[in-house]
mmCIF file of C-alpha atoms in Angstrom:
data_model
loop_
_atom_site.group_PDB
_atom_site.id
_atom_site.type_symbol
_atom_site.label_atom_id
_atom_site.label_comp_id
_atom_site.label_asym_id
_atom_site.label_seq_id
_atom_site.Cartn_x
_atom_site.Cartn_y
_atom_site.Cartn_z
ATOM 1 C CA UNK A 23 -18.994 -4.076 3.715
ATOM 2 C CA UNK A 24 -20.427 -3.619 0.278
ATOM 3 C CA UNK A 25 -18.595 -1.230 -2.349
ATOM 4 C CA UNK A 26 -20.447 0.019 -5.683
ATOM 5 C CA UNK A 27 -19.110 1.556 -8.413
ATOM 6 C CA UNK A 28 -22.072 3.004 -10.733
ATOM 7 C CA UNK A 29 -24.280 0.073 -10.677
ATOM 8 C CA UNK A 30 -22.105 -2.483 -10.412
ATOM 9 C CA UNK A 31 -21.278 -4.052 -6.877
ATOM 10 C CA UNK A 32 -17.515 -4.273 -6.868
ATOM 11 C CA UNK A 33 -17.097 -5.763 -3.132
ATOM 12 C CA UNK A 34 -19.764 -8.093 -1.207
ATOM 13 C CA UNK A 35 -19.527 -9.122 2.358
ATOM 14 C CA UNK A 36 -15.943 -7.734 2.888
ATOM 15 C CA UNK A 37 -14.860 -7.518 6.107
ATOM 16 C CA UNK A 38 -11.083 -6.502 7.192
ATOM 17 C CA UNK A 39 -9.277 -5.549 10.294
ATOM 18 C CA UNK A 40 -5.962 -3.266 9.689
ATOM 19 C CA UNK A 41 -3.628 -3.280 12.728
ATOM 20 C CA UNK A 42 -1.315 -1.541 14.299
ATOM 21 C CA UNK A 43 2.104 -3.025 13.853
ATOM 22 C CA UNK A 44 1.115 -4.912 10.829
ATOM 23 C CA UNK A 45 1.727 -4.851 7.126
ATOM 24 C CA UNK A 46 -1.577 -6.320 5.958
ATOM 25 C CA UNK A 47 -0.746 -7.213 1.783
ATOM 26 C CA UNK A 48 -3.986 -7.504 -0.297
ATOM 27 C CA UNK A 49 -3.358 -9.570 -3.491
ATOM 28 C CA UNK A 50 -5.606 -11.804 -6.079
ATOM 29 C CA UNK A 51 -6.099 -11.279 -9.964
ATOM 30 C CA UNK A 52 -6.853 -8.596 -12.026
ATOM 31 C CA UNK A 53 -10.630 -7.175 -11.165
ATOM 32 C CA UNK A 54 -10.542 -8.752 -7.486
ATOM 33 C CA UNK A 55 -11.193 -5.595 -5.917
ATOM 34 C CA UNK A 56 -8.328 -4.839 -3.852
ATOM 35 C CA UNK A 57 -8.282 -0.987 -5.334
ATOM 36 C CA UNK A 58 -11.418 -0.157 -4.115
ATOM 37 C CA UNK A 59 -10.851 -1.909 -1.268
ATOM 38 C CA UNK A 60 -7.874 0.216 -0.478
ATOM 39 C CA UNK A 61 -10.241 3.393 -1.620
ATOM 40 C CA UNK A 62 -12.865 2.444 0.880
ATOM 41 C CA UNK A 63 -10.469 1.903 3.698
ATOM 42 C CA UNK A 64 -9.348 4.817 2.782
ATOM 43 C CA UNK A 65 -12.682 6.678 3.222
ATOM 44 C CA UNK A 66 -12.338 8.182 -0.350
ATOM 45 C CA UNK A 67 -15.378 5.609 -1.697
ATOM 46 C CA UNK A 68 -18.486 5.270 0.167
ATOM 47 C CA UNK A 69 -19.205 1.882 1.449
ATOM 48 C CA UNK A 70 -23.085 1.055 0.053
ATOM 49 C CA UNK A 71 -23.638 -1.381 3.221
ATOM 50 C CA UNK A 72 -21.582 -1.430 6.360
ATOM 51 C CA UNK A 73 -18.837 1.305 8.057
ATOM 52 C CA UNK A 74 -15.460 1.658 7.586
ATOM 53 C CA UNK A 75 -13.739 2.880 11.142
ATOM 54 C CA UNK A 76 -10.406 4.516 11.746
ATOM 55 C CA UNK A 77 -9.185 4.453 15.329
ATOM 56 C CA UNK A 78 -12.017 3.051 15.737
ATOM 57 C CA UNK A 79 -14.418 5.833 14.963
ATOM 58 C CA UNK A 80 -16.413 5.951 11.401
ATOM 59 C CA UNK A 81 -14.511 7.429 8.772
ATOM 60 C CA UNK A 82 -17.452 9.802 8.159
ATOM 61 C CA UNK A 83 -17.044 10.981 11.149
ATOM 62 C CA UNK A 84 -13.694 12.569 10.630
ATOM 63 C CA UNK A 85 -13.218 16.080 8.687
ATOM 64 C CA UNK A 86 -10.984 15.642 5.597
ATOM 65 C CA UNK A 87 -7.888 17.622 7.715
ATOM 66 C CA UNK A 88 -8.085 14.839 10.609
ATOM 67 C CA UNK A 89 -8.437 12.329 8.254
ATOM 68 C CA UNK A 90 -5.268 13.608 6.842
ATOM 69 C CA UNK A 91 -3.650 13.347 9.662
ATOM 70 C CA UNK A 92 -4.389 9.788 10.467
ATOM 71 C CA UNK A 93 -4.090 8.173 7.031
ATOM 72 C CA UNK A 94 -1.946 8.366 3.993
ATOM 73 C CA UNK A 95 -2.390 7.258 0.479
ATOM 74 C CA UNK A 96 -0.456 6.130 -2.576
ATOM 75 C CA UNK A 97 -2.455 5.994 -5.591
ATOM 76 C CA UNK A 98 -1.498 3.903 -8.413
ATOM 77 C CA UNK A 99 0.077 6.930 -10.681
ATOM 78 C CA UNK A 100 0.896 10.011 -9.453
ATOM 79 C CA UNK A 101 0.398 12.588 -12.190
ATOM 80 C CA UNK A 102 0.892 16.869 -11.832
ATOM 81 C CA UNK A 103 -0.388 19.243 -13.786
ATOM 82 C CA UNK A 104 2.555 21.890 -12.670
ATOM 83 C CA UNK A 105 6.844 21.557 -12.637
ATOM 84 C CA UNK A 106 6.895 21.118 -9.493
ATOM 85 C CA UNK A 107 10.592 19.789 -8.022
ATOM 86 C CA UNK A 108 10.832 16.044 -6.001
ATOM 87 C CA UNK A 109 11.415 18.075 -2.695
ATOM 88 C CA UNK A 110 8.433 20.836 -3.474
ATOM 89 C CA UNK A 111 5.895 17.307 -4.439
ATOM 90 C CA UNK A 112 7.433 15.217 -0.900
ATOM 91 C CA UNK A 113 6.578 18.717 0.895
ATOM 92 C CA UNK A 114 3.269 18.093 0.263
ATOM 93 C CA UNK A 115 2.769 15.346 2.658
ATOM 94 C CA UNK A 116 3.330 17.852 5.448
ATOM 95 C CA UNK A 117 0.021 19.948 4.011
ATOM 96 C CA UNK A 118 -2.427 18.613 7.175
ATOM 97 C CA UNK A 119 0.798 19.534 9.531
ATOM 98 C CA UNK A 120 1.278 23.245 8.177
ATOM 99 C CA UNK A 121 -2.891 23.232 8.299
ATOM 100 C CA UNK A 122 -2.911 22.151 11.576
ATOM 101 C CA UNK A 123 -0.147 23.595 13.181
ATOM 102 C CA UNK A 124 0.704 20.799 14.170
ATOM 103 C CA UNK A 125 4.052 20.564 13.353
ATOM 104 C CA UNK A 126 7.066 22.981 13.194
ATOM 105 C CA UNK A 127 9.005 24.260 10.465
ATOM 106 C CA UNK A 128 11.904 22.169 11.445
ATOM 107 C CA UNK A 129 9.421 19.205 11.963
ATOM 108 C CA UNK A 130 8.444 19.403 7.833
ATOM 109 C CA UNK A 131 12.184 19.656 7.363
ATOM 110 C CA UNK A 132 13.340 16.834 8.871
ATOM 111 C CA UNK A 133 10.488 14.622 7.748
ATOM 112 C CA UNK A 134 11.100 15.258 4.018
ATOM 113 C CA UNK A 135 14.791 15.307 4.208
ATOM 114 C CA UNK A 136 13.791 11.366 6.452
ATOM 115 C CA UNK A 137 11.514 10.649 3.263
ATOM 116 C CA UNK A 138 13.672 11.703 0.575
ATOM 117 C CA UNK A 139 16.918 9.495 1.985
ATOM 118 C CA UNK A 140 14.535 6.440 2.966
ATOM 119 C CA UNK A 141 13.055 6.322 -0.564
ATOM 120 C CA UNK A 142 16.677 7.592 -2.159
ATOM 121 C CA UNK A 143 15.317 10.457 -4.140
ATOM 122 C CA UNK A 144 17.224 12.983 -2.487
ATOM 123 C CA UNK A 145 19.772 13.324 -5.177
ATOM 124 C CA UNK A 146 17.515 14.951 -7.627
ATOM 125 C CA UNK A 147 15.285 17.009 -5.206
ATOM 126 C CA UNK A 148 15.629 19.880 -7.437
ATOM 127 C CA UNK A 149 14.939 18.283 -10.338
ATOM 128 C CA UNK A 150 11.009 18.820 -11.729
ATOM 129 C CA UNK A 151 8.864 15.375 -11.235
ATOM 130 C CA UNK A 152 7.908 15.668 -15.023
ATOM 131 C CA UNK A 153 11.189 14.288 -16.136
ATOM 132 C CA UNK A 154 11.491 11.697 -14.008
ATOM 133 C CA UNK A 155 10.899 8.318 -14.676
ATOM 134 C CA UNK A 156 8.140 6.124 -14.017
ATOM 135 C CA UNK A 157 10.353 4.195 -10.904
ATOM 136 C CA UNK A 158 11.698 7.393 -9.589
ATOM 137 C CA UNK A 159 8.294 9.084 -9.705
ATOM 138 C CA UNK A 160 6.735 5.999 -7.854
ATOM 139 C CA UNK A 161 9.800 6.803 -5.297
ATOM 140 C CA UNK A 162 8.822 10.253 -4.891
ATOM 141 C CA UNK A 163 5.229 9.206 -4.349
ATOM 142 C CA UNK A 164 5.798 7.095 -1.837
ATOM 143 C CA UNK A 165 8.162 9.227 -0.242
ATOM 144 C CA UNK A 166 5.419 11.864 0.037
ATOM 145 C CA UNK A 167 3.377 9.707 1.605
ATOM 146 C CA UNK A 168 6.055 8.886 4.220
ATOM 147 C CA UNK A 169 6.530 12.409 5.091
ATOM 148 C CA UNK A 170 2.756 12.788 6.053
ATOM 149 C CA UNK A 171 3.830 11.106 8.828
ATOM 150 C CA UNK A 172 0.424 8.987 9.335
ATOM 151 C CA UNK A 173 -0.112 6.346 11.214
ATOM 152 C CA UNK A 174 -2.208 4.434 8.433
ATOM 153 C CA UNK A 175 -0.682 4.007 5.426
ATOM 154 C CA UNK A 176 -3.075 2.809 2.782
ATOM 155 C CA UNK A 177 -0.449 1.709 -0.507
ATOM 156 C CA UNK A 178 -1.757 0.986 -4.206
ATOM 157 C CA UNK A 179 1.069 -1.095 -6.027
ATOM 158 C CA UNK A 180 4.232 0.741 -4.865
ATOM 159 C CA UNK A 181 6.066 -1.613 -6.420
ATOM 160 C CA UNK A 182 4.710 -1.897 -9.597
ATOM 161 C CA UNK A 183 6.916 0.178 -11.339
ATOM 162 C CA UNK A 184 10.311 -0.498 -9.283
ATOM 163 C CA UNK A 185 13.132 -2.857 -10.786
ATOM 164 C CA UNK A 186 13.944 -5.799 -7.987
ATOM 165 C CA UNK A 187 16.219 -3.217 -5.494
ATOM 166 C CA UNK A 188 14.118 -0.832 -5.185
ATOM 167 C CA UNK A 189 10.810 -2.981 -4.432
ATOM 168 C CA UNK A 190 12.680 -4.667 -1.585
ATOM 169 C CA UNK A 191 13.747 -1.348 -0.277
ATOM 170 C CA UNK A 192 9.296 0.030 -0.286
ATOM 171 C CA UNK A 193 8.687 -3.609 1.273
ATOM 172 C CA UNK A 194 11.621 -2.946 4.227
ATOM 173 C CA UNK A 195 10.177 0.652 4.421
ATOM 174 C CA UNK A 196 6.544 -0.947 4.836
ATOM 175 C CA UNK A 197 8.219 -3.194 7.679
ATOM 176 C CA UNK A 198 9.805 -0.470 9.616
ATOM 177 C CA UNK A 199 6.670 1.777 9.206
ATOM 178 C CA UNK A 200 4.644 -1.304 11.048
ATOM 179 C CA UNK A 201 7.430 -1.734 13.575
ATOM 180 C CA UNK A 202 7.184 1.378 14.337
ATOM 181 C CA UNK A 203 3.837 1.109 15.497
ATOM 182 C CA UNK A 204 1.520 1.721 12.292
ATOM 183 C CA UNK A 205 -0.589 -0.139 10.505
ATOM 184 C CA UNK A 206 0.488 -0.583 6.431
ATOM 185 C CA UNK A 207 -1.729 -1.924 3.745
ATOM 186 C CA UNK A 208 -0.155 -2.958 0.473
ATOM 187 C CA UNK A 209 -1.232 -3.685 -2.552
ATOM 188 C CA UNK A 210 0.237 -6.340 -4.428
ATOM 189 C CA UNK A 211 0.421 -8.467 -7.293
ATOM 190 C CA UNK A 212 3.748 -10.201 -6.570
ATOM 191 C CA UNK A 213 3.126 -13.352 -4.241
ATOM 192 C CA UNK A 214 6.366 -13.978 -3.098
ATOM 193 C CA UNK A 215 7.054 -10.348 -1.695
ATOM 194 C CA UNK A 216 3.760 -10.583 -0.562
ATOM 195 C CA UNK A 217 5.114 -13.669 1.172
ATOM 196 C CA UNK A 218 8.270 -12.202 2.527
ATOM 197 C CA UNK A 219 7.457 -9.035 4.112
ATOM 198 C CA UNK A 220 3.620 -9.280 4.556
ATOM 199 C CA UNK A 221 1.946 -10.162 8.305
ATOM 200 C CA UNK A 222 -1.261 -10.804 7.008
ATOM 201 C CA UNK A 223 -2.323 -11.326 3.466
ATOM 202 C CA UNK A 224 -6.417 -10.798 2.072
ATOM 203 C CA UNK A 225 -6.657 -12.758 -0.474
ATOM 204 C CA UNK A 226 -9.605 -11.267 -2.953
ATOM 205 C CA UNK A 227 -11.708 -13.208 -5.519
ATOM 206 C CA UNK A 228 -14.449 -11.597 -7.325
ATOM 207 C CA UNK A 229 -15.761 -8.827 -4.341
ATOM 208 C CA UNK A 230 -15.008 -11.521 -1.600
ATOM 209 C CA UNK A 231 -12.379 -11.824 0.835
ATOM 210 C CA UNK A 232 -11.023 -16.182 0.259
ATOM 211 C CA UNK A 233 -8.755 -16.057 2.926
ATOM 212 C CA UNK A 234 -7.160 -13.618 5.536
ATOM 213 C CA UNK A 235 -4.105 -14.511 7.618
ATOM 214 C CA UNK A 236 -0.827 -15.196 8.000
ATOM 215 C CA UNK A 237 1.037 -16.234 4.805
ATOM 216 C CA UNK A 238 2.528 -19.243 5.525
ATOM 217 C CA UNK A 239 -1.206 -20.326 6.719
ATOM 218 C CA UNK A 240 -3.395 -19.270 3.430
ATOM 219 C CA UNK A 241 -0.682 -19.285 0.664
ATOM 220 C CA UNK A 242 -1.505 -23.083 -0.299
ATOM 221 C CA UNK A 243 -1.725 -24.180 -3.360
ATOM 222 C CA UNK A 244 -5.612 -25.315 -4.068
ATOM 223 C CA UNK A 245 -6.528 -21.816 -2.758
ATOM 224 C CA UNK A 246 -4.475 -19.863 -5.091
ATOM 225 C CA UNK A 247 -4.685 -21.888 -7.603
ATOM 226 C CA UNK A 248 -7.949 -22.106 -7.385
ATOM 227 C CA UNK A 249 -8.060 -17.804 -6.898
ATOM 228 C CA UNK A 250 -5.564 -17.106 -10.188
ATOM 229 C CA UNK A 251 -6.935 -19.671 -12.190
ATOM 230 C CA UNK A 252 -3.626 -21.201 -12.628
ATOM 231 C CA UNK A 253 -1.783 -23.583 -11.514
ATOM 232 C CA UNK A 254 0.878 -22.497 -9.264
ATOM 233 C CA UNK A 255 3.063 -24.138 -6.699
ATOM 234 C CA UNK A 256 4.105 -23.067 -3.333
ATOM 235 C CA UNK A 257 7.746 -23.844 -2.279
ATOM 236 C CA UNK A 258 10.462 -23.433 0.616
ATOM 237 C CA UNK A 259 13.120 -21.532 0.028
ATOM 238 C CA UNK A 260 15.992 -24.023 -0.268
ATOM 239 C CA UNK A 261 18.212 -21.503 2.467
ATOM 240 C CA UNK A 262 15.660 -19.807 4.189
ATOM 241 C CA UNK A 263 12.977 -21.514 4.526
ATOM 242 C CA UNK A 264 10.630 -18.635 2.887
ATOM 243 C CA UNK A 265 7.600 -19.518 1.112
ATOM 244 C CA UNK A 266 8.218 -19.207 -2.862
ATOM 245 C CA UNK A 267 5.116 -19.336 -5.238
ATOM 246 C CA UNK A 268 5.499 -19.994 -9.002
ATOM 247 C CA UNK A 269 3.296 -21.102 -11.533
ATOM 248 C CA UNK A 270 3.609 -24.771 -12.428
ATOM 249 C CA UNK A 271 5.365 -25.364 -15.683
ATOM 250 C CA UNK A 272 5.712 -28.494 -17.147
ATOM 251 C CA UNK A 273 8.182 -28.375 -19.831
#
């Protein structure tokens, strides 16, 4: 798959297989690509050579209320032009339902009241999204996006406004979403929750796809090294065995 933006060819030769049951993490630098990669997987930019399929069938091939139904996506901000309150912005997830019919009132209900106490923004549902912060809005986001109820969840940086508890608790969300039988893609800069809660990692450099697989197989240190431009080493975990990476300081 090829992915332009203007005239510039952002992705070349990509080719990625999201699975069921699987958190798939893309990570590499700044400018890799892994945001329009997400977009195009996402069906919401065209692919310039090659098709993107969902459920097998070609993304284009889907109306944008089917699509809804099948896939999910967190941007990287989440801005609103109205005062809307957390519970009236989560609500929104169930739009393609309440189009569809496919869901009952009680349905919506208990899917945003599941979202709200997963992502632990139900204590200020009333409250309007403009005065929340920039970690509780990500929250809300994301909590939106589990109450569409999906099963593709396409994720750009959930984490990237979160202090340390609350990025574990979107990766453990992102691992009971795939055990449940979805398939979760992630964006991420951090390696080592990358590491920790990832199946498969895509590691991007310039357009191209370096390395796709488990981490413990393609997190070595001449490839990411190599990828960041950096030095960086790639550890155990003195108790658990889990694969740390750190840049390589020598002080």
């Amino acid at each position: 798959m090829r992915v332009r933006l203007g005239t510039r060819e952002v992705l070349r030769g990509v080719d990625v297989e999201v699975r069921a049951g699987e958190v798939l993490a893309l990570v590499g630098p700044n400018g890799a690509g892994k945001s329009t990669l997400l977009g195009a997987l996402a069906a919401d930019l065209p692919a310039a050579e090659g098709v993107v399929r969902i459920h097998g069938r070609p993304a284009a091939a889907w109306s944008a209320p089917e699509l809804a139904l099948r896939r999910a996506v967190l941007p990287q901000a989440a801005a609103l032009s109205f005062p809307f309150t957390v519970e009236e912005v989560v609500r929104m997830g169930r739009a393609p339902h309440t189009a569809s019919r496919a869901a009952s009132h009680a349905e919506d209900d208990l899917a945003v009241a599941g979202a709200m106490a997963a992502t632990e923004v139900a204590a200020f549902a009333v409250r309007p999204f403009s005065a929340l912060s920039g970690g509780e809005r990500a929250r809300v986001a994301l909590a939106r996006v589990l109450a569409q109820a999906a099963p593709l969840l396409l994720l750009d940086e959930p984490t990237a406004a979160l202090d340390l508890r609350h990025q574990e608790l979107v990766l453990r969300l992102c691992r009971e979403r795939a055990h449940a039988g979805d398939a979760v893609v992630v964006v991420l800069h951090d390696l080592g929750l990358a590491a920790a809660y990832a199946h498969r990692v895509a590691i991007l450099c310039a357009g191209r796809v370096a390395a796709d697989g488990p981490p413990a197989e393609v997190f070595s240190e001449d490839l990411l090294s190599r990828v960041y431009d950096q030095p960086l080493e790639v550890l155990p975990h003195p108790r658990t065995g889990a694969l740390l990476v750190t840049p390589e300081r020598n002080l």
